[in-house]
mmCIF file of C-alpha atoms in Angstrom:
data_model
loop_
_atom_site.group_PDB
_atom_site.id
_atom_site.type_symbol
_atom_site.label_atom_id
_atom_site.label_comp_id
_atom_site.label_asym_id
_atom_site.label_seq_id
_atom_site.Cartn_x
_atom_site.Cartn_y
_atom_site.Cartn_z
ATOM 1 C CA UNK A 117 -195.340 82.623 -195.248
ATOM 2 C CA UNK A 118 -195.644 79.005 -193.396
ATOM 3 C CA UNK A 119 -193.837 77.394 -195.090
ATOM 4 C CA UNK A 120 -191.115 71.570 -194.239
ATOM 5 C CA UNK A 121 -187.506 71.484 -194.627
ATOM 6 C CA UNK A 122 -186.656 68.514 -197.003
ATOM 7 C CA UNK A 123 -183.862 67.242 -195.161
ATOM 8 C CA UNK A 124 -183.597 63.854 -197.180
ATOM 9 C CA UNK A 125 -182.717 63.835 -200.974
ATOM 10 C CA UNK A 126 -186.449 64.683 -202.533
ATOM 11 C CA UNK A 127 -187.215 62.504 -205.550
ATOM 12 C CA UNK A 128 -189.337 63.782 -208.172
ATOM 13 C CA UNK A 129 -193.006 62.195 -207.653
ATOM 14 C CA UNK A 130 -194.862 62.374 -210.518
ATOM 15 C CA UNK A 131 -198.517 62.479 -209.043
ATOM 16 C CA UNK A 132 -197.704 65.336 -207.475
ATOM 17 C CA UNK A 133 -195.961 67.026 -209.923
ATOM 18 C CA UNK A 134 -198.690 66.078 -212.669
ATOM 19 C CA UNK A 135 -201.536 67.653 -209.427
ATOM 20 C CA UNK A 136 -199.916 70.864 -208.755
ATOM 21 C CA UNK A 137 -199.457 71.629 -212.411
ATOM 22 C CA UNK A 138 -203.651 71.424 -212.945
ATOM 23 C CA UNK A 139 -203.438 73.360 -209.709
ATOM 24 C CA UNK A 140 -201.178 76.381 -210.528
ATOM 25 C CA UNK A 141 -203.118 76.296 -213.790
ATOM 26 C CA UNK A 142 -206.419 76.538 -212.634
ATOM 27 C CA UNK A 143 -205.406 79.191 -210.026
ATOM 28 C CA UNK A 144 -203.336 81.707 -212.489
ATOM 29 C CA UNK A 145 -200.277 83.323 -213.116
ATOM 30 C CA UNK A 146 -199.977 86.233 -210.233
ATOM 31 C CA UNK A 147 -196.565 86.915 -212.483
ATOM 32 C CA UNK A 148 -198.545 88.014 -215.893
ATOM 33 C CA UNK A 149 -200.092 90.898 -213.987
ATOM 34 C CA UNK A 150 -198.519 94.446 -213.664
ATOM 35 C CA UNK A 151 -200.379 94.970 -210.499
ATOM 36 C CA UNK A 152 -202.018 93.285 -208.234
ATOM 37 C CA UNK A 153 -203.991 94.796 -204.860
ATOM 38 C CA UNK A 154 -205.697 92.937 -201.799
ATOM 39 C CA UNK A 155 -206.402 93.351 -198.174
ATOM 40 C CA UNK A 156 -205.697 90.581 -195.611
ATOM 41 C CA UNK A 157 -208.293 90.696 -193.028
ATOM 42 C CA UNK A 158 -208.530 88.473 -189.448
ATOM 43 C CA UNK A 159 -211.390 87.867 -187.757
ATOM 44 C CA UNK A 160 -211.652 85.921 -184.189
ATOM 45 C CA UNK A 161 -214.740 85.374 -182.477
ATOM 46 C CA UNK A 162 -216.547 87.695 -184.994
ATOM 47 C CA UNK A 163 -214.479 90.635 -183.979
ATOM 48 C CA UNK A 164 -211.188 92.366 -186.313
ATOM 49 C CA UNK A 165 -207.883 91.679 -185.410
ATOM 50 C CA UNK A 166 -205.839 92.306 -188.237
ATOM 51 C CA UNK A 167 -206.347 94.298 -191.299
ATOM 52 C CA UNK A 168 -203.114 94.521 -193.850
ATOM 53 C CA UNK A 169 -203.424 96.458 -197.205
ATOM 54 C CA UNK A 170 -200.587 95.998 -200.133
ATOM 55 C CA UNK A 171 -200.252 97.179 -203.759
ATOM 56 C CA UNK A 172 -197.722 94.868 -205.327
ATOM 57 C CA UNK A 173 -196.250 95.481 -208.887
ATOM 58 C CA UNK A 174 -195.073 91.964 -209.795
ATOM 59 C CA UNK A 175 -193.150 93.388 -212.748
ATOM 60 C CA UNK A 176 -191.660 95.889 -211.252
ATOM 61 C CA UNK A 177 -190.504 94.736 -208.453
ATOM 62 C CA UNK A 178 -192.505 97.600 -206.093
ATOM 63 C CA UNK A 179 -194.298 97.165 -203.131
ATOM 64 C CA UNK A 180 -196.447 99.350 -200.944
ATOM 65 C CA UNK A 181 -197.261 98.149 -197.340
ATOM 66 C CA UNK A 182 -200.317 99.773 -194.849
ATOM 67 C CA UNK A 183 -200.736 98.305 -191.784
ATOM 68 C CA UNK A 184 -201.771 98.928 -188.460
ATOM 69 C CA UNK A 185 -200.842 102.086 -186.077
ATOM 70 C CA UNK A 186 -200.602 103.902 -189.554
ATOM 71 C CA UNK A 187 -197.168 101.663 -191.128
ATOM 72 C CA UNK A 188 -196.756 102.389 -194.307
ATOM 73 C CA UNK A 189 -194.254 101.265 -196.075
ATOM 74 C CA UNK A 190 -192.508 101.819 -199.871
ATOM 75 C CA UNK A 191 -190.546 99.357 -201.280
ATOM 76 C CA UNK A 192 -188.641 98.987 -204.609
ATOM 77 C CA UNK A 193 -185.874 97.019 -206.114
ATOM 78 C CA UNK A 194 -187.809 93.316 -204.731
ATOM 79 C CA UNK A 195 -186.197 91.029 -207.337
ATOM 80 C CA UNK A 196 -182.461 92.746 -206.624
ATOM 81 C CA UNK A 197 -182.102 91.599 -202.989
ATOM 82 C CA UNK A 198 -182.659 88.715 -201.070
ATOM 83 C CA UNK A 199 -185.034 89.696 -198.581
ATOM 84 C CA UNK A 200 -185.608 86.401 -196.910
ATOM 85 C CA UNK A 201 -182.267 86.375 -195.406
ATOM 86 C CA UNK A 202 -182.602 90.516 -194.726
ATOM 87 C CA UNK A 203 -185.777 90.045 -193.047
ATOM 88 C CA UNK A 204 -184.297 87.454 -190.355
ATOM 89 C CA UNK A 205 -181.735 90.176 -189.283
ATOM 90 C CA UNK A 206 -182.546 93.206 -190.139
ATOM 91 C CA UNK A 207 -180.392 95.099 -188.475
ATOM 92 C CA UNK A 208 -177.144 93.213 -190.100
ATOM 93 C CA UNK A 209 -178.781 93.903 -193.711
ATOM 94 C CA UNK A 210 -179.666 97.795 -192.954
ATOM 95 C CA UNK A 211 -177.637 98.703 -196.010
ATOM 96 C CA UNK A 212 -179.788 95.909 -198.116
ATOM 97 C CA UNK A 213 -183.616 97.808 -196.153
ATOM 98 C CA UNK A 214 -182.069 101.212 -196.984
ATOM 99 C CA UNK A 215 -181.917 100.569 -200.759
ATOM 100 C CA UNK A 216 -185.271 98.874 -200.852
ATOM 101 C CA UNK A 217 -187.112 100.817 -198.227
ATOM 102 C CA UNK A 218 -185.017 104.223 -197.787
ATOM 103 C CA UNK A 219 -187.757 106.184 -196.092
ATOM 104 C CA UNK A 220 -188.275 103.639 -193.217
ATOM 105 C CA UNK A 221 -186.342 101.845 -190.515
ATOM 106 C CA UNK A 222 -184.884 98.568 -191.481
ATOM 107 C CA UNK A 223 -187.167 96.870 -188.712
ATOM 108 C CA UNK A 224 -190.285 98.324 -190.174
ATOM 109 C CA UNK A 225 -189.496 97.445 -193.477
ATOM 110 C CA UNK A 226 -188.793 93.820 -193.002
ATOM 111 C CA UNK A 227 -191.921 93.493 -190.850
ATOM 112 C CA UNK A 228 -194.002 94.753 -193.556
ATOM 113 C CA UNK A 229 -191.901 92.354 -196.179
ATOM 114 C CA UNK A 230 -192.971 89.663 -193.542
ATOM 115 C CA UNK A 231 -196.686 90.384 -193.518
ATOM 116 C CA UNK A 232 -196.350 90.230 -197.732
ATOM 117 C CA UNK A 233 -194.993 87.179 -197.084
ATOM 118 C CA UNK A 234 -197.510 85.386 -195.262
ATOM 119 C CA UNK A 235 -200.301 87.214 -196.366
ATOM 120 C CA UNK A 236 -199.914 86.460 -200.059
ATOM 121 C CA UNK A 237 -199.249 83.150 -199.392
ATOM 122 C CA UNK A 238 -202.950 82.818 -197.859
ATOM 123 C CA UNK A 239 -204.217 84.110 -200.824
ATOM 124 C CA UNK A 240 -201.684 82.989 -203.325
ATOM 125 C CA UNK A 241 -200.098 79.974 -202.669
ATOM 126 C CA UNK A 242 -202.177 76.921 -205.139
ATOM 127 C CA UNK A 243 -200.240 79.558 -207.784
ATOM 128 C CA UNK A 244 -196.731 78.412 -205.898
ATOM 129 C CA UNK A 245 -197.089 75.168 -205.824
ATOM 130 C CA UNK A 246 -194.458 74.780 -208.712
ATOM 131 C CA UNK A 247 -192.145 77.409 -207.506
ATOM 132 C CA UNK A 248 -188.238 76.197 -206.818
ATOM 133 C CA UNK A 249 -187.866 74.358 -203.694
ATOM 134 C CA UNK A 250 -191.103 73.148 -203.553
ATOM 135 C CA UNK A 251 -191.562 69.386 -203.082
ATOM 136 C CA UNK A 252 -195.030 67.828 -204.199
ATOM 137 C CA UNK A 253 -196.557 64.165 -203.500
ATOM 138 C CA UNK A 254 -199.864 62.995 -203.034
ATOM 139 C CA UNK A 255 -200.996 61.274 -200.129
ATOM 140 C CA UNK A 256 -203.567 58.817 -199.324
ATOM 141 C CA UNK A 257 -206.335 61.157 -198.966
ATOM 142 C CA UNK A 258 -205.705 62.496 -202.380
ATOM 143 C CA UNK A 259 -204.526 66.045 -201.347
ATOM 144 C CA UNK A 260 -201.362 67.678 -202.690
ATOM 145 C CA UNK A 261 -198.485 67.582 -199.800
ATOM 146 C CA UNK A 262 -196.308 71.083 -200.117
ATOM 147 C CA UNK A 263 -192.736 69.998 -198.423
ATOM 148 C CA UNK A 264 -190.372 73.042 -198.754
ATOM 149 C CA UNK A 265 -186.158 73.118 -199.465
ATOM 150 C CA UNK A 266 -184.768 76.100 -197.279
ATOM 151 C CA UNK A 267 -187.321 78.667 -199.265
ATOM 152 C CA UNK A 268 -189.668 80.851 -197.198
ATOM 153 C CA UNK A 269 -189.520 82.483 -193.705
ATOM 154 C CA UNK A 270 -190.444 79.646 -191.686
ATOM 155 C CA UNK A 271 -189.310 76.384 -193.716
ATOM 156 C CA UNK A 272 -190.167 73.989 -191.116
ATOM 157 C CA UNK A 273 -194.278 73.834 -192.154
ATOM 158 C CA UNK A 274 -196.059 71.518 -193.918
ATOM 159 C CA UNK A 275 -198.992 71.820 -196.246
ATOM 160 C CA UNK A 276 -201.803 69.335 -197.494
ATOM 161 C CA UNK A 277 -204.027 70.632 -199.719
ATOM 162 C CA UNK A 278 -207.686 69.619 -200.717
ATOM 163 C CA UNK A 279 -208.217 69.747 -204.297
ATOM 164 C CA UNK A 280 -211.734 69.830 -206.150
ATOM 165 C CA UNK A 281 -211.493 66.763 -208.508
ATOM 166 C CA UNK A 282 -213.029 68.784 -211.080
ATOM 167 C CA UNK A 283 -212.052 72.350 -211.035
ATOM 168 C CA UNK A 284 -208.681 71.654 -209.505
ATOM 169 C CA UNK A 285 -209.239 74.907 -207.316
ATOM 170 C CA UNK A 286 -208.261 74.273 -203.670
ATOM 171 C CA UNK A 287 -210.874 73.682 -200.876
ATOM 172 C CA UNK A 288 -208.961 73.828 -198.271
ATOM 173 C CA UNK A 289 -205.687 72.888 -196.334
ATOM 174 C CA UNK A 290 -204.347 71.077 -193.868
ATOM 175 C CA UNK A 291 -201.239 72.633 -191.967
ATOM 176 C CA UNK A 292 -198.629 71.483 -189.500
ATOM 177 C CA UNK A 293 -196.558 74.536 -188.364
ATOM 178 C CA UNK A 294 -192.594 74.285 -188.043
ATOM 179 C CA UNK A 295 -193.362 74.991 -183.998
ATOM 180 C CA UNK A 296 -195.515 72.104 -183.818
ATOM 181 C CA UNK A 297 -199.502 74.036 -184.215
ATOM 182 C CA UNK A 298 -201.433 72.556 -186.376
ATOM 183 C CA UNK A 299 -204.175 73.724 -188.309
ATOM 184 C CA UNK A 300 -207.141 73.251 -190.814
ATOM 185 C CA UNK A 301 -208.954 75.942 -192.921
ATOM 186 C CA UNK A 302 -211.983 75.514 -195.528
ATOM 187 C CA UNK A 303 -211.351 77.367 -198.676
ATOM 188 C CA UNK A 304 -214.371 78.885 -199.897
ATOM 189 C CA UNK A 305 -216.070 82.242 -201.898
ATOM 190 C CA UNK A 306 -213.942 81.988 -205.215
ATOM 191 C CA UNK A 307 -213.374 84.841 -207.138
ATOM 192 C CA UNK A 308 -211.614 85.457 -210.471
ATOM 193 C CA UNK A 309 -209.766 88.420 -209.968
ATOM 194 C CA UNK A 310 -208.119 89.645 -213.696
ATOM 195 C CA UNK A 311 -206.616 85.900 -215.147
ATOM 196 C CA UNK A 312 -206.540 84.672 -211.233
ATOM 197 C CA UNK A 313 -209.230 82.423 -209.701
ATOM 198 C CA UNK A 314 -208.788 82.131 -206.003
ATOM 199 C CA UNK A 315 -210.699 81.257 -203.098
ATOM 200 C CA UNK A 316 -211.405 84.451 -200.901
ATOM 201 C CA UNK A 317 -212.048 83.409 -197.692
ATOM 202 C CA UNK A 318 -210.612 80.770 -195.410
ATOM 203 C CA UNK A 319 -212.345 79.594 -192.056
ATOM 204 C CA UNK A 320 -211.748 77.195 -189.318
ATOM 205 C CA UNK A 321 -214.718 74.182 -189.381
ATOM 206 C CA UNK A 322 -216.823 76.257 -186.468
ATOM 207 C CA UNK A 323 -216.074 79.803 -188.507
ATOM 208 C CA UNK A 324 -214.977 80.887 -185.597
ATOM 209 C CA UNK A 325 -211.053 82.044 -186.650
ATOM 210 C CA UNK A 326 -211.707 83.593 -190.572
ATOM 211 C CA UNK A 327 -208.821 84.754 -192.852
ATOM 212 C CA UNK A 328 -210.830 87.196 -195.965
ATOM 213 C CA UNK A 329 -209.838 89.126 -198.782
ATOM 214 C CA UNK A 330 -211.024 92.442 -199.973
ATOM 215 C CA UNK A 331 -210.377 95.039 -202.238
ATOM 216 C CA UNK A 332 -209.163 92.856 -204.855
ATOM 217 C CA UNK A 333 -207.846 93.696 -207.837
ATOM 218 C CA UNK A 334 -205.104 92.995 -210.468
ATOM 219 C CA UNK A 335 -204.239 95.108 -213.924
ATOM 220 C CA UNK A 336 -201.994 93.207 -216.983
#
């Protein structure tokens, strides 16, 4: 998940507040579902690079993780641990990975809870843009500014995101990596997927780096 530190005292701004509630509620609450499957595909140049498969139980609190070289990877428990600070060490927290993942190495495990991590937030993040620690204003251009308090895996990033004036559905984003990269993706072939409506695929202007989404599903 790429996710700014707020280092300074963040003040509530009420544009942005007021924008990313019309923007969680236009995307859906990932939360109401019992179940919820997708697979994270990267394409460069036209050719695969990645492909990522993961069957999440929301309620639950289960997770199951298929990646490349054949990981796969079962995990229960989610909402007992903190598995942001496991994942940065996993080695320290191998009693925390054993519980959650007891069939597979601690480094395996928090690699896949690493690729959840960034690969839901490509699909799922305009239905975070309220969560806790998230900072929202409104800049000149009219997009919605994601600043982040010491939540996610890599809180030094920074998000803009274009909004549709009408449908309040994202069309993109704007990104300035912790390490410096930046970024900018469209946001295009919506879907509604169960109560969710979410943009499917995500390109660079000359569609030459493409982030997609198959298999999608999601059960109440």
């Amino acid at each position: 998940m790429m996710l700014l530190l707020w280092t300074a005292v963040a003040l509530a701004d009420p544009a942005g507040d007021a924008l990313g509630r019309e923007v969680a509620a236009a995307a859906g609450d990932p939360w109401s579902l019992s179940r919820l499957r997708f697979t994270f595909v990267v394409e460069s140049a036209g050719t695969e690079k990645v492909r990522r498969s993961f069957d999440w139980q929301p309620q639950a609190g289960v997770l199951d993780v298929a990646g490349p070289e054949g990981v796969a990877v079962h995990m229960v428990g989610l909402h007992d641990h903190d598995l942001m600070a496991a994942a940065k060490d996993p080695a320290a927290a191998a009693a925390v990975w054993a519980q959650v993942a007891p069939e597979s190495p601690p480094e395996t495990a928090a690699k896949a809870w690493a690729w959840f991590v960034n690969d839901s937030y490509w699909l799922l993040a305009p239905t975070k843009v309220m969560d806790p620690g998230v900072a929202r204003t409104v800049d000149e251009e009219g997009r919605l500014v994601l600043a982040f308090d010491g939540v996610g895996l890599t809180p030094g990033d920074t998000y803009r995101l274009r909004i549709d004036p009408e449908t309040k559905g994202v069309t993109g984003w704007d990104f300035t990596l912790e390490g410096g990269r930046a970024g900018s993706f469209a946001w295009t072939a919506p879907q509604q997927i169960g109560p969710l409506r979410l943009a499917t695929r995500k390109a660079t202007a000359d569609d030459a780096f493409v982030i997609r989404f198959e298999g999608l599903s999601a059960e109440r």
